[in-house]
mmCIF file with all atom_site columns, C-alpha atoms in Angstrom:
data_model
loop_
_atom_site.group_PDB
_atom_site.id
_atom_site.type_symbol
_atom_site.label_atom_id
_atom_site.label_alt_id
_atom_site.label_comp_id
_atom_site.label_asym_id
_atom_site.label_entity_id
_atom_site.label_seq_id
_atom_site.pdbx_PDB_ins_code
_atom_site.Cartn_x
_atom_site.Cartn_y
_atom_site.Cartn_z
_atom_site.occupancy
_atom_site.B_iso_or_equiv
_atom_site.pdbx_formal_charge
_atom_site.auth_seq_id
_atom_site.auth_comp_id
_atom_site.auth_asym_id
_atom_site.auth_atom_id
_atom_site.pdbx_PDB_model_num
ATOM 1   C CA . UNK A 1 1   ? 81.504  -28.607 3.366  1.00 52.00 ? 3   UNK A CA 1
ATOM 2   C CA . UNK A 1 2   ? 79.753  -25.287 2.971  1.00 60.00 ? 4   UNK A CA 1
ATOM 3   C CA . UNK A 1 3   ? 80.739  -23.565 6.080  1.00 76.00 ? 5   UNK A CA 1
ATOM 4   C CA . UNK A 1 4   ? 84.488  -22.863 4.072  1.00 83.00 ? 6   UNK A CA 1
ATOM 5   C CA . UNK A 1 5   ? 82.573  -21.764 1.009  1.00 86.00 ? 7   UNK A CA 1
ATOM 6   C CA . UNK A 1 6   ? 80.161  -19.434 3.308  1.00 87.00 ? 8   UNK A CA 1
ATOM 7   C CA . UNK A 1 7   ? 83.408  -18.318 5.020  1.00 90.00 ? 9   UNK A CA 1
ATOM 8   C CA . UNK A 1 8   ? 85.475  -17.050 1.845  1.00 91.00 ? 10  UNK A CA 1
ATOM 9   C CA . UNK A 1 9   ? 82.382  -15.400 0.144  1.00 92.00 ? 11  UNK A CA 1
ATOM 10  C CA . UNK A 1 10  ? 81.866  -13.322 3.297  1.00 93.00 ? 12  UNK A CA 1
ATOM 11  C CA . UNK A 1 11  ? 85.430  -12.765 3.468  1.00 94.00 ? 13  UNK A CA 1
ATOM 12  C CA . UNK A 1 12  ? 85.207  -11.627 -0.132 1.00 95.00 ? 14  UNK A CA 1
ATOM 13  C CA . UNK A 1 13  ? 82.076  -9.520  0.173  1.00 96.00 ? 15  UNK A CA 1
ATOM 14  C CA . UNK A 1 14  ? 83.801  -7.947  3.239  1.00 96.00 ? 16  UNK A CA 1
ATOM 15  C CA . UNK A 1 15  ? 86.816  -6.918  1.062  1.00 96.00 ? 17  UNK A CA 1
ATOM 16  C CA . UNK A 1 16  ? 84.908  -5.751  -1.782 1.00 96.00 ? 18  UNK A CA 1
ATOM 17  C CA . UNK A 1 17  ? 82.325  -3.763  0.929  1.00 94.00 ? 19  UNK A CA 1
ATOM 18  C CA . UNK A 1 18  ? 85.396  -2.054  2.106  1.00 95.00 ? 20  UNK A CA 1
ATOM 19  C CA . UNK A 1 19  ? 87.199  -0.843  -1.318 1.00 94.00 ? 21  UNK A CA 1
ATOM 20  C CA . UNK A 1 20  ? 84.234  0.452   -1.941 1.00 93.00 ? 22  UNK A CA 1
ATOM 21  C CA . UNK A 1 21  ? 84.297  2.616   0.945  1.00 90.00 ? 23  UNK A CA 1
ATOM 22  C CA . UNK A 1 22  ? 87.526  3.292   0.265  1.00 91.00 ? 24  UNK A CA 1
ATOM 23  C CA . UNK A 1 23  ? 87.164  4.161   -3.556 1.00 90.00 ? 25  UNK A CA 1
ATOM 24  C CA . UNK A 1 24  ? 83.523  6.296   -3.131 1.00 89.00 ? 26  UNK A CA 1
ATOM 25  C CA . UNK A 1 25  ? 85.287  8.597   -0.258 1.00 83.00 ? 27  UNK A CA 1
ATOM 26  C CA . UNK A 1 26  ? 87.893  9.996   -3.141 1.00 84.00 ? 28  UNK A CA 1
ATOM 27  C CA . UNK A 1 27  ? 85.090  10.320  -5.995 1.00 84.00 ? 29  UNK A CA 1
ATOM 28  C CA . UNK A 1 28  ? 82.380  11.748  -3.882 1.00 83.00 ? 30  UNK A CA 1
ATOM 29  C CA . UNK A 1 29  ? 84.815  14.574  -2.464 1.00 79.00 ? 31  UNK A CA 1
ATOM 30  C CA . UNK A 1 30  ? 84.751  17.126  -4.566 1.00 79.00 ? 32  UNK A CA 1
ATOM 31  C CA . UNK A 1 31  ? 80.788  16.475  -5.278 1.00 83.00 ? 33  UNK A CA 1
ATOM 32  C CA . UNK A 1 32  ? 79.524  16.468  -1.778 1.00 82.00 ? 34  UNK A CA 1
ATOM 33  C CA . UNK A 1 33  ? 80.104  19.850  0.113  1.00 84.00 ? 35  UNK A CA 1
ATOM 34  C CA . UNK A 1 34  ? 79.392  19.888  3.998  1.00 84.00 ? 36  UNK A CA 1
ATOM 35  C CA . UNK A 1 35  ? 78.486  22.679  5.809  1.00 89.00 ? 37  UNK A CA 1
ATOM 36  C CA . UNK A 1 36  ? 81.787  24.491  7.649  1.00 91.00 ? 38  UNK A CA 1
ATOM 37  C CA . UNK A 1 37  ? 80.405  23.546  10.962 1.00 94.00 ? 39  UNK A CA 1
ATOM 38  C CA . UNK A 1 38  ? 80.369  19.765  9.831  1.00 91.00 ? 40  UNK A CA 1
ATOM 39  C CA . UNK A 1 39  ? 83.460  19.426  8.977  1.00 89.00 ? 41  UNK A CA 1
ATOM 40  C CA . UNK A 1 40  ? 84.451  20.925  12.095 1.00 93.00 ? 42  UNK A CA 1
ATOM 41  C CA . UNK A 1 41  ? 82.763  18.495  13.612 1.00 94.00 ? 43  UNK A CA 1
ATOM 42  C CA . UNK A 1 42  ? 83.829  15.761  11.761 1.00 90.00 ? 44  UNK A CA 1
ATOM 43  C CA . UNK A 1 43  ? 87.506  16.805  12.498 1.00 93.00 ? 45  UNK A CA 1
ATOM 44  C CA . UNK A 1 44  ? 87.036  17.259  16.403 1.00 95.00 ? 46  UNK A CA 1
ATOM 45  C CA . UNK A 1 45  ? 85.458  13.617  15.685 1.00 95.00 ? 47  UNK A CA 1
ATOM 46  C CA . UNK A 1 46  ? 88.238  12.290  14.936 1.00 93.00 ? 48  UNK A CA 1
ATOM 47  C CA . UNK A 1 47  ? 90.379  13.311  17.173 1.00 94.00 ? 49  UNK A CA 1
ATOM 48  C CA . UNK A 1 48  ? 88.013  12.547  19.931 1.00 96.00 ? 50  UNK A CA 1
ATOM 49  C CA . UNK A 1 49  ? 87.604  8.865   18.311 1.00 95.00 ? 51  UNK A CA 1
ATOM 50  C CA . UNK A 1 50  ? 91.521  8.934   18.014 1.00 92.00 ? 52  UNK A CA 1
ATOM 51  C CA . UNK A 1 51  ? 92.087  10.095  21.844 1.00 91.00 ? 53  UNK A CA 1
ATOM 52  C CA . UNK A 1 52  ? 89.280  7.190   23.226 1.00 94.00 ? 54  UNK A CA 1
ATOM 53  C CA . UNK A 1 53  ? 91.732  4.281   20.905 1.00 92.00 ? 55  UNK A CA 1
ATOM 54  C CA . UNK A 1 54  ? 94.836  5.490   23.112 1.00 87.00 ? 56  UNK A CA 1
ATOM 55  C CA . UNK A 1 55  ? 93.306  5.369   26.210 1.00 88.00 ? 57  UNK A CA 1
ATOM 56  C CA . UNK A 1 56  ? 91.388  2.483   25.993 1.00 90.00 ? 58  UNK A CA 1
ATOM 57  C CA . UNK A 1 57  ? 94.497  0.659   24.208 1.00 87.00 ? 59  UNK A CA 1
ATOM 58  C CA . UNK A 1 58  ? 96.721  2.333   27.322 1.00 86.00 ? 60  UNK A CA 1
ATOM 59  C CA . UNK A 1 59  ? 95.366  2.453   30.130 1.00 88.00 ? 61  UNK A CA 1
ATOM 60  C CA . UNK A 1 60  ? 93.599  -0.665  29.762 1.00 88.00 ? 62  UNK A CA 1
ATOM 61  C CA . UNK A 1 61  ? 94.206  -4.769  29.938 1.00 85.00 ? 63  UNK A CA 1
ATOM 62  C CA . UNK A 1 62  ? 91.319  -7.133  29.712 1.00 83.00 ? 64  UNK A CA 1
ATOM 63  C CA . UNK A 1 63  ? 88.899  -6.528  32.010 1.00 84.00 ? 65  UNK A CA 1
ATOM 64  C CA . UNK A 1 64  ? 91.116  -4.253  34.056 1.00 83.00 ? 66  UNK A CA 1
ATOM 65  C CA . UNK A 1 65  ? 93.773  -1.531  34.333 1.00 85.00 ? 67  UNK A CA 1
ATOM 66  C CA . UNK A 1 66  ? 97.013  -2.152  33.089 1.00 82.00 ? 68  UNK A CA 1
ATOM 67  C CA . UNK A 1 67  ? 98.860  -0.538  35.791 1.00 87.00 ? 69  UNK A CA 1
ATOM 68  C CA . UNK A 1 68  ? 101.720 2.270   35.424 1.00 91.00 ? 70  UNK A CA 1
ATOM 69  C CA . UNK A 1 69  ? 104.140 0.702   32.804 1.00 92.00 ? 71  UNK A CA 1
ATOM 70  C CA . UNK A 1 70  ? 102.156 1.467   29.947 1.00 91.00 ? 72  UNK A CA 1
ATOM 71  C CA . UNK A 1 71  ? 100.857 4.450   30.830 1.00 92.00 ? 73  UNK A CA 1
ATOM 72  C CA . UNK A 1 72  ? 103.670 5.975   31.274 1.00 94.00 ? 74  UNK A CA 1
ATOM 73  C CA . UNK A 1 73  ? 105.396 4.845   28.004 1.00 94.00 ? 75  UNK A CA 1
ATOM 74  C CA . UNK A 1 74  ? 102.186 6.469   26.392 1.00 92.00 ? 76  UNK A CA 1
ATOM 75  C CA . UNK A 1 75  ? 103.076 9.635   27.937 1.00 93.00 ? 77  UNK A CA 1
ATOM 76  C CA . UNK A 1 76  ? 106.658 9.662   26.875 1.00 96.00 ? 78  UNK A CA 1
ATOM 77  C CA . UNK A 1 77  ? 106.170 8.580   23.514 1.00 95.00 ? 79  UNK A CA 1
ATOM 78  C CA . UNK A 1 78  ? 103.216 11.550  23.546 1.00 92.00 ? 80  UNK A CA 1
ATOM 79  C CA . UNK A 1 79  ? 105.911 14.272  24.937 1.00 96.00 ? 81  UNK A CA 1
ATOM 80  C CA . UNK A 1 80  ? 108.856 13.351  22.472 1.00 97.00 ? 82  UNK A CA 1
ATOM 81  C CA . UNK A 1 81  ? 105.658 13.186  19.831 1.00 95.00 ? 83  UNK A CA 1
ATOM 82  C CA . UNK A 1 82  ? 104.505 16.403  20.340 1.00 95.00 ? 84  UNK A CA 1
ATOM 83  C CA . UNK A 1 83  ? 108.035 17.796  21.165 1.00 97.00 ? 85  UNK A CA 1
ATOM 84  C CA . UNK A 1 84  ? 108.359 16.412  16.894 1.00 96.00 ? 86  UNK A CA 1
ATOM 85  C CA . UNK A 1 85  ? 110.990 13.999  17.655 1.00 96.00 ? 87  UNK A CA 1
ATOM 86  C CA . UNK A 1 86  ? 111.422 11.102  14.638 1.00 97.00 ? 88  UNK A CA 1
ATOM 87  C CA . UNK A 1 87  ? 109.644 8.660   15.094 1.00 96.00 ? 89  UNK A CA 1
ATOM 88  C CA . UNK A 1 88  ? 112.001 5.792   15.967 1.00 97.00 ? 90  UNK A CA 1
ATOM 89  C CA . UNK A 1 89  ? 113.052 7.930   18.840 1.00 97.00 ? 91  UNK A CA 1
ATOM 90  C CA . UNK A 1 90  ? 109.496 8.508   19.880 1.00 96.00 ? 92  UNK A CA 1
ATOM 91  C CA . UNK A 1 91  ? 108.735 4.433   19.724 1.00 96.00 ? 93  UNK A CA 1
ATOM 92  C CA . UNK A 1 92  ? 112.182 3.253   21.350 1.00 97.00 ? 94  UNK A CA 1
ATOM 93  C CA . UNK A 1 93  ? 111.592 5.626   24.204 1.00 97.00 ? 95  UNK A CA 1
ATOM 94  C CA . UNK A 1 94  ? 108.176 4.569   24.712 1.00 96.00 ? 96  UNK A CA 1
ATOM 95  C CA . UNK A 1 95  ? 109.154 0.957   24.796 1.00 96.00 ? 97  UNK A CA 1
ATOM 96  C CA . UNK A 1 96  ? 112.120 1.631   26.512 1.00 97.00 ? 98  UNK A CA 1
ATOM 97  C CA . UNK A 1 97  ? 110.437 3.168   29.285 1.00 96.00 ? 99  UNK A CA 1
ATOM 98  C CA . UNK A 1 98  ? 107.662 0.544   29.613 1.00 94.00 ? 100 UNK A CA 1
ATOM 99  C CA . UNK A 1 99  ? 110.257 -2.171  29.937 1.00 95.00 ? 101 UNK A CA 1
ATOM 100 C CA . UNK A 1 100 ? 112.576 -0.595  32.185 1.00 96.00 ? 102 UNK A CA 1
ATOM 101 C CA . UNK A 1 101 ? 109.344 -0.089  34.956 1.00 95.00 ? 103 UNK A CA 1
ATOM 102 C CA . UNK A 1 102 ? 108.381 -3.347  34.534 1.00 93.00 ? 104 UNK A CA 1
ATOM 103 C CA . UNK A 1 103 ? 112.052 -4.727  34.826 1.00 95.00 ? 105 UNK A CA 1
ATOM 104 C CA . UNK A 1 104 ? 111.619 -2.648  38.126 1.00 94.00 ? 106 UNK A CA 1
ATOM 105 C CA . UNK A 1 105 ? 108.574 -3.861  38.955 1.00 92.00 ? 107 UNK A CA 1
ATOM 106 C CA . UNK A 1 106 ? 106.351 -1.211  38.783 1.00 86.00 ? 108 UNK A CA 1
ATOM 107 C CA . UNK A 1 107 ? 103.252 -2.307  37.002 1.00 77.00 ? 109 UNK A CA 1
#
C-alpha cells in the first residue's frame, strides 16, 4: 500500500512548500526593495488577477455561460460593495437577488 504513503508525504510537502511561502514573504519584506514602478505593477496585478476570479467565477458555469441570475447578483453585491455597505448586507442582497431571478425564471 504505498500509493496512501505517497499521497500524505505529498500532501505534507505541499503544506510545508506553502508555509514557507507564507513565512519568507514577511521576512524578506523589509530586505528586498522593488523598484516604484514594480510595485505598481504588482498592485494593478492584483487587481487585474482579482477582477479575471469574479468574472470567470460569475459569468461563467462549466463549459458555458451561466446566464443572468448570477450576474446580476455580482453586480448588486459590487454596487452595495462599493457604495461601503456591511458586509452581510452586501452578501444577502447578492443572494437575494440571484434567487429571486431564478425563482422567476430568468437564468
Amino acid at each position: 500500500m504505498p500509493y496512501p504513503f505517497a499521497m500524505l508525504a505529498a500532501l505534507l510537502a505541499l503544506a510545508a512548500g506553502t508555509f514557507a511561502f507564507r513565512l519568507v514573504g514577511p521576512l524578506l519584506w523589509a530586505r528586498v526593495a522593488l523598484p516604484p514602478r514594480a510595485e505598481d505593477l504588482l498592485k494593478t496585478a492584483a487587481i487585474v488577477l482579482l477582477a479575471a476570479l469574479v468574472a470567470t467565477a460569475s459569468l461563467t458555469t462549466g463549459h458555458g455561460a451561466a446566464g443572468i441570475a448570477r450576474p446580476a447578483g455580482v453586480v448588486v453585491g459590487g454596487l452595495l460593495a462599493a457604495r461601503k455597505a456591511p458586509f452581510l448586507l452586501v452578501v444577502l442582497a447578492a443572494a437575494a437577488t440571484t434567487a429571486l431571478l431564478r425563482l422567476a425564471r430568468v437564468n
